[in-house]
Coordinates of N, CA, C and O and ligand atoms in Angstrom, one line a residue:
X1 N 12.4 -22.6 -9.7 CA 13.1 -21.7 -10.6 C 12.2 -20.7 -11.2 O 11.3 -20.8 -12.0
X2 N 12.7 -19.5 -10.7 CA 11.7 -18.5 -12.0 C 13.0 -17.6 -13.2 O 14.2 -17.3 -13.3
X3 N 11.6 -17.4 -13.8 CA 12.7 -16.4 -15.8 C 13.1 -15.3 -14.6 O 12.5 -14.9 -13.6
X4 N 14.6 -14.9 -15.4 CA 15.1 -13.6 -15.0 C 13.5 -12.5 -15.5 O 13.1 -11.5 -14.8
X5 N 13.0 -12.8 -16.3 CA 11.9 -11.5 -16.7 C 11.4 -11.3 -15.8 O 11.4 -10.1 -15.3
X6 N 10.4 -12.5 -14.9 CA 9.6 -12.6 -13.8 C 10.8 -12.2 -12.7 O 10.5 -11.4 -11.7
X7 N 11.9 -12.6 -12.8 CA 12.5 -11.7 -10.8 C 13.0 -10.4 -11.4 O 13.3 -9.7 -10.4
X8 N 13.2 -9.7 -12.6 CA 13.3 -8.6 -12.4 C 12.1 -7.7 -12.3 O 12.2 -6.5 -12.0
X9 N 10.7 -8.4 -12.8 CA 9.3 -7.9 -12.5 C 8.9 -7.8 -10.9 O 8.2 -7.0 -10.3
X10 N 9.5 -8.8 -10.5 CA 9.2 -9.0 -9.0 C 9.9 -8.1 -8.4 O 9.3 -7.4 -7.6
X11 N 11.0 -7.8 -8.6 CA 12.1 -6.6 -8.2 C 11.7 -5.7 -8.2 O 11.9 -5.1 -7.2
X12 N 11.0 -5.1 -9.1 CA 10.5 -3.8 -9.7 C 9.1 -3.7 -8.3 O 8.8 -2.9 -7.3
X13 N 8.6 -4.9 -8.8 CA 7.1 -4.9 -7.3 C 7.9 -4.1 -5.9 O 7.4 -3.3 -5.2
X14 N 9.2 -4.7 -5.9 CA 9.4 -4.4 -4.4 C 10.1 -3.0 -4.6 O 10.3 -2.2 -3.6
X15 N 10.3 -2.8 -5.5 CA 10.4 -1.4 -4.9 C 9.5 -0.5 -5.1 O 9.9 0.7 -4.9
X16 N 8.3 -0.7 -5.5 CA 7.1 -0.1 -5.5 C 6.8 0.1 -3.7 O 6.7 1.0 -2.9
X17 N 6.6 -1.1 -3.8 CA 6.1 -1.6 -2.2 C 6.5 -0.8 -0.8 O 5.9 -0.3 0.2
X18 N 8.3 -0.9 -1.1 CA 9.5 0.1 -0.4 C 9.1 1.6 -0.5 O 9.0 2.4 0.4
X19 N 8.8 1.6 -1.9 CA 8.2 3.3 -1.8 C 7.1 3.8 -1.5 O 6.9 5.0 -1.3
X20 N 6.1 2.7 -1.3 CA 5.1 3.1 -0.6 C 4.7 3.2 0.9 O 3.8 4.0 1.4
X21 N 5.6 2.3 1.7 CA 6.2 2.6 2.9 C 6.9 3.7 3.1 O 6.2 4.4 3.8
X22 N 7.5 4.1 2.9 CA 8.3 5.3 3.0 C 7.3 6.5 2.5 O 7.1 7.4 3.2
X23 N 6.8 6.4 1.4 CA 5.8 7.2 1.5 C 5.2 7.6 2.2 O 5.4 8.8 2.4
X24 N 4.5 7.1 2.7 CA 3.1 6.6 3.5 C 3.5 7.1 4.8 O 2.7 7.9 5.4
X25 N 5.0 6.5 5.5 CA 5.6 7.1 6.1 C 6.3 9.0 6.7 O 6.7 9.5 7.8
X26 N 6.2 9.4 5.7 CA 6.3 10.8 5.5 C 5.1 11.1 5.8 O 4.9 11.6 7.0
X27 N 4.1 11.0 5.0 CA 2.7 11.4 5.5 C 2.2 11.6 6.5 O 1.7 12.7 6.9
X28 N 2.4 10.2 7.3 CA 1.9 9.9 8.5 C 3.3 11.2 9.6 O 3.0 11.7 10.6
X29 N 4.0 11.3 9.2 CA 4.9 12.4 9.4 C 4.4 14.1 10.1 O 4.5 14.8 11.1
X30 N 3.8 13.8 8.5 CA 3.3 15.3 8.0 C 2.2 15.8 8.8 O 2.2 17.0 9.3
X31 N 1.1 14.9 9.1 CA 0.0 14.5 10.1 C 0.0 15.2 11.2 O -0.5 16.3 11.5
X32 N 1.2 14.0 12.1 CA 1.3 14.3 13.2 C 1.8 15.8 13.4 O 1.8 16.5 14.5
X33 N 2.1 16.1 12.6 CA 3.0 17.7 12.5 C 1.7 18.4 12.8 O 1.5 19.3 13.7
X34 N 0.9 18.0 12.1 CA -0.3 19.2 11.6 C -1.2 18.8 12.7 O -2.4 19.1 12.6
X35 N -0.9 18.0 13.8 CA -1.8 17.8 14.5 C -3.3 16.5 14.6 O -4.2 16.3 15.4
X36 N -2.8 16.0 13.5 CA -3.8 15.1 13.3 C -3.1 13.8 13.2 O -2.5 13.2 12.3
X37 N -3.6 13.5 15.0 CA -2.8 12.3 15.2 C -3.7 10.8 14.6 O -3.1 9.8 14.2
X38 N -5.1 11.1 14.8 CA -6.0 10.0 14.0 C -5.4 9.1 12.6 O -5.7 7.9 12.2
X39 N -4.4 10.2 12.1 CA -4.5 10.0 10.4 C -2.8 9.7 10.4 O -2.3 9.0 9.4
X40 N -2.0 10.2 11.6 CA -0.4 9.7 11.2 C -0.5 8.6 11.8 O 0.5 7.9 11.4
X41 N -1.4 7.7 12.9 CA -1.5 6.8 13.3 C -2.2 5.9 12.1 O -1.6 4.8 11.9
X42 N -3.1 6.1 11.4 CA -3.7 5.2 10.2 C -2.4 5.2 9.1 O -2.3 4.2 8.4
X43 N -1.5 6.2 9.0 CA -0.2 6.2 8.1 C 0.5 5.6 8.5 O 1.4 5.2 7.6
X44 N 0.7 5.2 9.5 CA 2.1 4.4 10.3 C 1.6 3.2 10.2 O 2.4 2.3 10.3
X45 N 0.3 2.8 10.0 CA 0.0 1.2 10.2 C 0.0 0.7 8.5 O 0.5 -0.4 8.0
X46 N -0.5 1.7 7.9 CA -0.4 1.2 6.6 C 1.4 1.3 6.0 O 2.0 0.4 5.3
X47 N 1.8 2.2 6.4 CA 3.1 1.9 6.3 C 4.1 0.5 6.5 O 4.9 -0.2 5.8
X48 N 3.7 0.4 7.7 CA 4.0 -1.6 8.2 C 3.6 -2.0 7.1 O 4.4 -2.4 6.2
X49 N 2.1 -1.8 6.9 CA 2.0 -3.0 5.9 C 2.3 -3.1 4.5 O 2.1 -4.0 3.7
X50 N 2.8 -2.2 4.2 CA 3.5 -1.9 2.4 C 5.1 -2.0 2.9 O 6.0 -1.7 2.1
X51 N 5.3 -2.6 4.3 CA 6.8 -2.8 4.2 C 6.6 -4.6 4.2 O 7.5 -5.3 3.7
X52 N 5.4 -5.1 5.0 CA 5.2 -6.6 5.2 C 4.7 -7.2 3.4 O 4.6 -8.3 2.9
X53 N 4.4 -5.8 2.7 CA 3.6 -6.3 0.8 C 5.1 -6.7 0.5 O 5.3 -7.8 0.0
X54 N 6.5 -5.6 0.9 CA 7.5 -6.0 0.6 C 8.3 -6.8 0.4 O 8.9 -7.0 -0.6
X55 N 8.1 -7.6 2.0 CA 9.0 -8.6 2.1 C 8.2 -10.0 1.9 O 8.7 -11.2 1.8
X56 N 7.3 -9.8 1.8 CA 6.4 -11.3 1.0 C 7.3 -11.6 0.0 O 8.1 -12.5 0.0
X57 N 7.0 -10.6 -1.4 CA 7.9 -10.6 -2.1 C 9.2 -10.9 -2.1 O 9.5 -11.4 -3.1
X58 N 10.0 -10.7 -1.2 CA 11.0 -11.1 -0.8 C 11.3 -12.7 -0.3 O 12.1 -13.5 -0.9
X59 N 10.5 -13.0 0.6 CA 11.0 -14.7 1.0 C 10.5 -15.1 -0.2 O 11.0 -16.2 -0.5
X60 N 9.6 -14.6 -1.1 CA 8.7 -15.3 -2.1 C 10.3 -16.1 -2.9 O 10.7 -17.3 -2.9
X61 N 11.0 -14.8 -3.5 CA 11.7 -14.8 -4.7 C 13.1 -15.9 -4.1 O 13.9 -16.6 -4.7
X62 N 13.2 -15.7 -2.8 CA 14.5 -16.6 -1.9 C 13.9 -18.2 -2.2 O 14.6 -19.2 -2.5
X63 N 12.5 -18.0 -1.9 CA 12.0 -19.9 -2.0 C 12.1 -19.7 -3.5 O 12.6 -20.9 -3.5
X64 N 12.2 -19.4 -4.6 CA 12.1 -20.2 -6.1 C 12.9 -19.9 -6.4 O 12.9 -19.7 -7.7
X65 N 14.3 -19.6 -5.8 CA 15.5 -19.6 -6.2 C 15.6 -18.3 -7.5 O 16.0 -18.2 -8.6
X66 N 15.2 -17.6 -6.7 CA 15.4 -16.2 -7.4 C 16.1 -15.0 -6.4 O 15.8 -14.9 -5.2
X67 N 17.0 -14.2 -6.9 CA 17.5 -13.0 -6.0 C 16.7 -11.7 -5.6 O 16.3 -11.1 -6.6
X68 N 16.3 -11.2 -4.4 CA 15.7 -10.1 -4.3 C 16.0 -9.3 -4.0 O 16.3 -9.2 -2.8
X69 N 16.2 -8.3 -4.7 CA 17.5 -6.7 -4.7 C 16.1 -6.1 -3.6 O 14.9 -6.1 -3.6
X70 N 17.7 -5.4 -2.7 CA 17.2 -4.1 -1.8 C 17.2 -3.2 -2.3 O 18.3 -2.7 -2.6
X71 N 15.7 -2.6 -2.7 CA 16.0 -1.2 -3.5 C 16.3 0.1 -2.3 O 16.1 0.3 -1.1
X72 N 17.3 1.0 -3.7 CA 17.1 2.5 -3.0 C 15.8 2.6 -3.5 O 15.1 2.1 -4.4
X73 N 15.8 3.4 -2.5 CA 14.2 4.3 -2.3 C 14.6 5.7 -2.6 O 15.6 6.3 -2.1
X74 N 13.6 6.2 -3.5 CA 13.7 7.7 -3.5 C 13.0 8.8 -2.7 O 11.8 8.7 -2.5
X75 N 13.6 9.8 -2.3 CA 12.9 11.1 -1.6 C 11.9 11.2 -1.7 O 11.5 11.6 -2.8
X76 N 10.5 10.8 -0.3 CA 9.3 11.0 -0.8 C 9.1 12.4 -0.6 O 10.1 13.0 -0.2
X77 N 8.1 13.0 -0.8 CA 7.8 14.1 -0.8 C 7.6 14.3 1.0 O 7.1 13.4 1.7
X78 N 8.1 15.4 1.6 CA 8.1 16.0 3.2 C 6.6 16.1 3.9 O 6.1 15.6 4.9
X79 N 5.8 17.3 2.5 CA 5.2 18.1 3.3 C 4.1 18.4 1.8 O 4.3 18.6 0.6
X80 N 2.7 18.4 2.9 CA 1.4 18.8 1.5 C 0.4 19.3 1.9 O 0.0 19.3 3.1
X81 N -0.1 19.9 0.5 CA -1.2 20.9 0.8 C -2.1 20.7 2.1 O -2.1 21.4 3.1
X82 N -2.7 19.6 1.9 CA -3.9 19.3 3.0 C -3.9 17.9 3.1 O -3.0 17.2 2.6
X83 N -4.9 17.3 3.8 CA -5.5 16.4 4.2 C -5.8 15.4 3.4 O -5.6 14.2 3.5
X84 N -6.4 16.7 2.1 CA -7.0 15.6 1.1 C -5.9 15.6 0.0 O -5.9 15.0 -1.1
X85 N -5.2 16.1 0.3 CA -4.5 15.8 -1.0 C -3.5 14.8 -0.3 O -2.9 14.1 -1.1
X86 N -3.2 14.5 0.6 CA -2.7 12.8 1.0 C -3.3 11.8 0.3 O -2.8 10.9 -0.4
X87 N -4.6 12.0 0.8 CA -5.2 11.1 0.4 C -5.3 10.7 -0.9 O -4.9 9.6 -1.3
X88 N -5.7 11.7 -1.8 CA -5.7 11.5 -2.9 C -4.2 11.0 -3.8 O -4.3 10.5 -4.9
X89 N -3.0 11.2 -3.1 CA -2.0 11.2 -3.4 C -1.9 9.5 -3.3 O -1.3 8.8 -4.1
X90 N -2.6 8.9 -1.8 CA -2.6 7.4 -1.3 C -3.2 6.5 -2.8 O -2.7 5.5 -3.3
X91 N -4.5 7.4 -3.3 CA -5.3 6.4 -4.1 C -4.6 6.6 -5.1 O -4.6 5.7 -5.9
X92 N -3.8 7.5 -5.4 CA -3.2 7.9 -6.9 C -2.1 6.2 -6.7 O -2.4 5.3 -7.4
X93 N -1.1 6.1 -5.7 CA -0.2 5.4 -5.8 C -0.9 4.1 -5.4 O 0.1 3.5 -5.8
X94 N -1.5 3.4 -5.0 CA -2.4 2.3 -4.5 C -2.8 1.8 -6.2 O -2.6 0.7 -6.6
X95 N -3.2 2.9 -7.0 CA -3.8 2.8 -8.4 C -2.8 2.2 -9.0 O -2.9 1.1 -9.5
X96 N -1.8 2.9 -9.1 CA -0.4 2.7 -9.6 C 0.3 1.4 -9.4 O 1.1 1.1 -10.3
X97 N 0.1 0.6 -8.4 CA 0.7 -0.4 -7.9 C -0.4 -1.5 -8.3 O 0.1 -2.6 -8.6
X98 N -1.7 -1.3 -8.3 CA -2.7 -2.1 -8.6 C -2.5 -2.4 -10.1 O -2.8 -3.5 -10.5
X99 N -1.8 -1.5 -10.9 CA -1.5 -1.6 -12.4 C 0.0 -2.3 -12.6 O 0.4 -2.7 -13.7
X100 N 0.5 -2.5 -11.6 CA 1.3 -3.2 -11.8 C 1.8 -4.6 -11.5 O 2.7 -5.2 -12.1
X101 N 0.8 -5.0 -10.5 CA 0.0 -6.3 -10.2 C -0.5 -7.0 -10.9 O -0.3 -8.2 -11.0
X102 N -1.4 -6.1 -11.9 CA -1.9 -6.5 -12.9 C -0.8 -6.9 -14.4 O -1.2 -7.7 -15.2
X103 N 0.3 -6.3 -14.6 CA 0.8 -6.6 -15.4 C 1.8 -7.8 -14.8 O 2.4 -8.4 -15.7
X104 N 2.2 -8.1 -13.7 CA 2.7 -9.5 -13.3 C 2.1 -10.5 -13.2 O 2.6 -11.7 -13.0
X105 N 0.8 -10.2 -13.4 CA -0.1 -11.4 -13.4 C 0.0 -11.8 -15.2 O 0.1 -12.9 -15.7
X106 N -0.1 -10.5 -16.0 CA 0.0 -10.9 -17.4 C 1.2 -11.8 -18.0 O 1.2 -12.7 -18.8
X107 N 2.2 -11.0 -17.2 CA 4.0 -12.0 -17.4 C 3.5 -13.6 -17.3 O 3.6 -14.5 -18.2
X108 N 3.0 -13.9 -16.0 CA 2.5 -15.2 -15.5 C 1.9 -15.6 -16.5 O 2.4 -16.6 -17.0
X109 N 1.2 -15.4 -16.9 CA 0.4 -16.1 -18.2 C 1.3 -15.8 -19.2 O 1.7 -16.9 -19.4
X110 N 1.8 -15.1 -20.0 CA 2.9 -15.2 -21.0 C 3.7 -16.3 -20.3 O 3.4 -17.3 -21.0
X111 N 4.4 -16.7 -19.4 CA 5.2 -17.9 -19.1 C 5.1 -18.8 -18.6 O 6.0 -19.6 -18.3
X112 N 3.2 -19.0 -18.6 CA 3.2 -20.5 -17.7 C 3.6 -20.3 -16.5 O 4.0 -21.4 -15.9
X113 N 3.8 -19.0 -15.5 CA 4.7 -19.3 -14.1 C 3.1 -19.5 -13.4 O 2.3 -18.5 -13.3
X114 N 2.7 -20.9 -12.9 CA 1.7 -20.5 -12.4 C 1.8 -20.6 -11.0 O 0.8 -20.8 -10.4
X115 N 3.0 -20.6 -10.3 CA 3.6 -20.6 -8.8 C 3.2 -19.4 -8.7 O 2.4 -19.2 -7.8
X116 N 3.7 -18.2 -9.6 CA 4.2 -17.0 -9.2 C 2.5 -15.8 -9.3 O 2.2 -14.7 -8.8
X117 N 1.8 -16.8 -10.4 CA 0.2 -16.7 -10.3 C -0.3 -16.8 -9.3 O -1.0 -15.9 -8.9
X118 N 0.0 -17.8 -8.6 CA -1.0 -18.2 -7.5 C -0.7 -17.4 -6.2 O -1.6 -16.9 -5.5
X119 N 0.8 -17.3 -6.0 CA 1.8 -16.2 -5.1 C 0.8 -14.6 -5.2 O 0.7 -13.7 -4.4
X120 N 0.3 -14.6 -6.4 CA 0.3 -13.2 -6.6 C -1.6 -12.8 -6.7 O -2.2 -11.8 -7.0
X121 N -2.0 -14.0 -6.4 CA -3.4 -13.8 -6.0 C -4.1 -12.7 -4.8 O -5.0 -11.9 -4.9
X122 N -3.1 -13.2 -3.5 CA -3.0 -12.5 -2.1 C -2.9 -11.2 -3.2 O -4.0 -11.0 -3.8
X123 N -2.4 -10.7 -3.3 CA -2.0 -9.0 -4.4 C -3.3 -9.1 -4.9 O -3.9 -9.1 -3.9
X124 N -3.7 -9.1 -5.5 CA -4.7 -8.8 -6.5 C -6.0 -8.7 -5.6 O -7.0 -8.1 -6.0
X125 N -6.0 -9.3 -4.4 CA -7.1 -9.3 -3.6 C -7.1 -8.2 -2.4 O -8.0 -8.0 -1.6
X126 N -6.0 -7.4 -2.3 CA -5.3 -6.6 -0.8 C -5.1 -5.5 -2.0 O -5.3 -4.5 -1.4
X127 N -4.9 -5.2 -3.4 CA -4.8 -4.2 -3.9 C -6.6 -3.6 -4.4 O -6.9 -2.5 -4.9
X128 N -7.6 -4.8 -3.9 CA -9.1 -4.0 -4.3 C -9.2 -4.0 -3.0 O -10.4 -3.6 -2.8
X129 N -8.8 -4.2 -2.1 CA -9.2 -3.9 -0.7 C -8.3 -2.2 -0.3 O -8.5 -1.2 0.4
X130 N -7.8 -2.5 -0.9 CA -6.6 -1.0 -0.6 C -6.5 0.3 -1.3 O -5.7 1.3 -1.0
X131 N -7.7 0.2 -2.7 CA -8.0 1.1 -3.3 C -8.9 1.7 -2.9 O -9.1 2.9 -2.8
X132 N -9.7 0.6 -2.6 CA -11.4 1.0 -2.2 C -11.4 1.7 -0.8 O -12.1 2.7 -0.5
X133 N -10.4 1.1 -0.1 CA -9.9 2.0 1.0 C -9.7 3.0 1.1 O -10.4 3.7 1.8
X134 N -8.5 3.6 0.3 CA -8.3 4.6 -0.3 C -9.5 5.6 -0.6 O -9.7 6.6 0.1
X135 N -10.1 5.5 -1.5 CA -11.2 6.0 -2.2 C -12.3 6.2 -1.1 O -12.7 7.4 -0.9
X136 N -12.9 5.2 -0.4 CA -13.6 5.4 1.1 C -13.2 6.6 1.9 O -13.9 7.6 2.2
X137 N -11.9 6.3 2.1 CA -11.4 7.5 3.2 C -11.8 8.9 2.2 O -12.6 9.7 2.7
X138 N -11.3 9.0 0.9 CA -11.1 10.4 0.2 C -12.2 10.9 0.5 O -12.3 12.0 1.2
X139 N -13.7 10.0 -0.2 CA -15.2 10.1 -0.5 C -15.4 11.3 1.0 O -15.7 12.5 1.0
X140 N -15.1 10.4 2.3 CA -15.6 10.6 3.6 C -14.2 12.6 4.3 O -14.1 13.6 5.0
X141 N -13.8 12.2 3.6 CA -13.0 13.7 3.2 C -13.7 14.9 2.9 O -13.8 15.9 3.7
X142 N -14.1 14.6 1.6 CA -14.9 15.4 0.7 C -16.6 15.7 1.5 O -17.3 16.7 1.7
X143 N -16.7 14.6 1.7 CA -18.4 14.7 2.5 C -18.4 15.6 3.6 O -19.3 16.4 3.8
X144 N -17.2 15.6 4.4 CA -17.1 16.6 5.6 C -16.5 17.8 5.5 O -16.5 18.7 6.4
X145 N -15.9 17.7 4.3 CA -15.9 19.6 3.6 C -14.8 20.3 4.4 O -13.9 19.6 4.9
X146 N -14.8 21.3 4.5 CA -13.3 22.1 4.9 C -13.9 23.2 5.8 O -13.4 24.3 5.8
X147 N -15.2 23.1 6.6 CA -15.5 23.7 7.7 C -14.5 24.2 8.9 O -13.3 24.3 8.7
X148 N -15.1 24.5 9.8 CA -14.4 25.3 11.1 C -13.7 24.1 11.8 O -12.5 24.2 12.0
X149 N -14.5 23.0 12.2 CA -14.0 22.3 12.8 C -14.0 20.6 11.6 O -14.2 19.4 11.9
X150 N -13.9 21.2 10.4 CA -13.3 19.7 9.9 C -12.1 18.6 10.0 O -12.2 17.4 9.9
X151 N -11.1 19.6 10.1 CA -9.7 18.7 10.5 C -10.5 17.6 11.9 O -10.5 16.4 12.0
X152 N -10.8 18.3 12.5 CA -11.3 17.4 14.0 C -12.3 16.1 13.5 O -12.3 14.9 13.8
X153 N -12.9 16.8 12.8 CA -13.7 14.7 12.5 C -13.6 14.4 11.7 O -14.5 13.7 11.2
X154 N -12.1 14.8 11.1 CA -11.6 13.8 9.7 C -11.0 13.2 11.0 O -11.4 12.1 11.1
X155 N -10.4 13.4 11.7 CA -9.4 13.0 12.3 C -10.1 11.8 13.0 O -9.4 10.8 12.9
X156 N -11.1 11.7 13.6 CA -11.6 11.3 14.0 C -12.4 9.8 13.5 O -12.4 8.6 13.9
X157 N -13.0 10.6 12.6 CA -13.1 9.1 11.3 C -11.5 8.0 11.2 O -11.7 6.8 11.1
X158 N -10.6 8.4 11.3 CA -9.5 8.4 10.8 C -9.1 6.8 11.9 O -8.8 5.7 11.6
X159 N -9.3 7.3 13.3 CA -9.6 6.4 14.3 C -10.3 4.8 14.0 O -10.0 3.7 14.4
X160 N -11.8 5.2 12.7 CA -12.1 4.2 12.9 C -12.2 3.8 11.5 O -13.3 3.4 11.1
X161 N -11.0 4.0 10.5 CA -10.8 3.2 9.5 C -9.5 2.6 10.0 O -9.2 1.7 9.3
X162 N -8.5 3.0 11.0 CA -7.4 2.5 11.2 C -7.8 1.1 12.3 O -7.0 0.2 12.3
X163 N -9.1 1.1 13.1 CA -9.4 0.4 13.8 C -10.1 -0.7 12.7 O -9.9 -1.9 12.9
X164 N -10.8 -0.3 11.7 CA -11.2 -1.3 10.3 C -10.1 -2.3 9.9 O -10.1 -3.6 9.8
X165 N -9.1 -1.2 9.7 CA -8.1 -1.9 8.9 C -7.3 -3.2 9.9 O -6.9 -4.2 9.4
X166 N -7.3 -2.9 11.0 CA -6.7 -3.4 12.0 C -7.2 -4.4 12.5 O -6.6 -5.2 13.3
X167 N -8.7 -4.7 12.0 CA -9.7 -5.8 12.5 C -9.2 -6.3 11.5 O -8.8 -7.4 11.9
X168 N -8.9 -6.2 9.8 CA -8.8 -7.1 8.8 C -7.2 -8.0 9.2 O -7.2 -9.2 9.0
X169 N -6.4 -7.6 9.6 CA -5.3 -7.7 9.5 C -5.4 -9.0 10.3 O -4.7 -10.0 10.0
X170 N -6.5 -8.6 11.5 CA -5.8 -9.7 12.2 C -6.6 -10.7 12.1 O -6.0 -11.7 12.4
X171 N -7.7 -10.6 11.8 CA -8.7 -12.0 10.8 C -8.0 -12.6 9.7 O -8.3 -13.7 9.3
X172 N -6.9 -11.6 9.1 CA -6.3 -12.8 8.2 C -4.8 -13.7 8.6 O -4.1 -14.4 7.9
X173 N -4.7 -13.2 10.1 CA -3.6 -13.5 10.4 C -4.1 -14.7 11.6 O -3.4 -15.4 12.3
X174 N -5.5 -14.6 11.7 CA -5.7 -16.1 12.3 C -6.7 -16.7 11.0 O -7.7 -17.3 11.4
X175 N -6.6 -16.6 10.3 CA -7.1 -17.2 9.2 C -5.6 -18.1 9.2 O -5.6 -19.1 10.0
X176 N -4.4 -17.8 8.5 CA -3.2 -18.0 8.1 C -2.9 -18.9 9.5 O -2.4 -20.0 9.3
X177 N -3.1 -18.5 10.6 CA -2.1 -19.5 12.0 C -2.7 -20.7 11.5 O -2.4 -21.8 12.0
Ligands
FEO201 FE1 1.2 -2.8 -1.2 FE2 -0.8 -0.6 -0.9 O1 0.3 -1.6 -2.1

């Protein structure tokens, strides 16, 4: 059983989560528009995975006999300046969500839910992996500057943090078998 406070906090998680898929989604959009397939292919994967941060949440709240509303999602943004301002846009909202993590974990301790503590550890450990991420990619942005041929080996980098990310996923998915 969890407090209505905790499943409407948990509700609110998922539609953070919803929006950052769809987000993230557009991006990876925008990318491939602009030719930089490295970076809508690293958007499409993180995308999956802020739809799978989703639905954790989801069977979470069905096992402790709590309801999980399908959020609407709102209009992400189409189309943006550059490169870096994705990115920067990624860490802005990864930030955002890491703060909100953090205030579910506070609820948890105001109520003794320590199921929904322990549920919410995986989060707290995938949001410092996902910032730092974030912040990695921007850093390696900025380092390669807005030259002649920069789009080309941002793009390129782009290849092997999607290939990073892709090695973690699946180390924790035979961790988990
Ligand atoms: Fe699920 Fe990247 O926050």
């Amino acid at each position: 059983m969890i407090s209505e406070n905790m499943e409407k906090a948990l509700n609110h998680q998922i539609s953070l989560e919803a929006y950052a898929s769809q987000y993230y989604l557009a991006m990876a959009s925008w990318c491939d528009r602009e030719g930089m397939e490295g970076a809508a292919q690293f958007l499409h994967f993180q995308s999956i995975e802020e739809r799978e941060h989703m639905m954790r949440i989801f069977h979470y709240l069905s096992e402790v006999d709590g309801f999980a509303i399908t959020p609407s999602i709102p209009q992400p943004p189409l189309t943006f300046k550059s490169i870096q301002e994705v990115f920067e846009l990624v860490y802005e909202h990864e930030k955002k969500v890491t703060h909100s993590i953090n205030d579910l974990v506070g609820i948890c301790y105001k109520e003794n839910d320590y199921n929904t503590l322990n549920f919410l550890q995986w989060y707290v450990e995938e949001q410092r992996e996902e910032e730092n991420q974030a912040r990695t990619i921007l850093d390696k942005i900025k380092l390669i500057g807005t030259g002649d041929q920069s789009l080309y080996f941002i793009d390129k980098e782009m290849n092997k943090f999607l290939a990073a990310a892709q090695a973690a996923d699946a180390a924790e998915n035979d961790t988990n078998a």
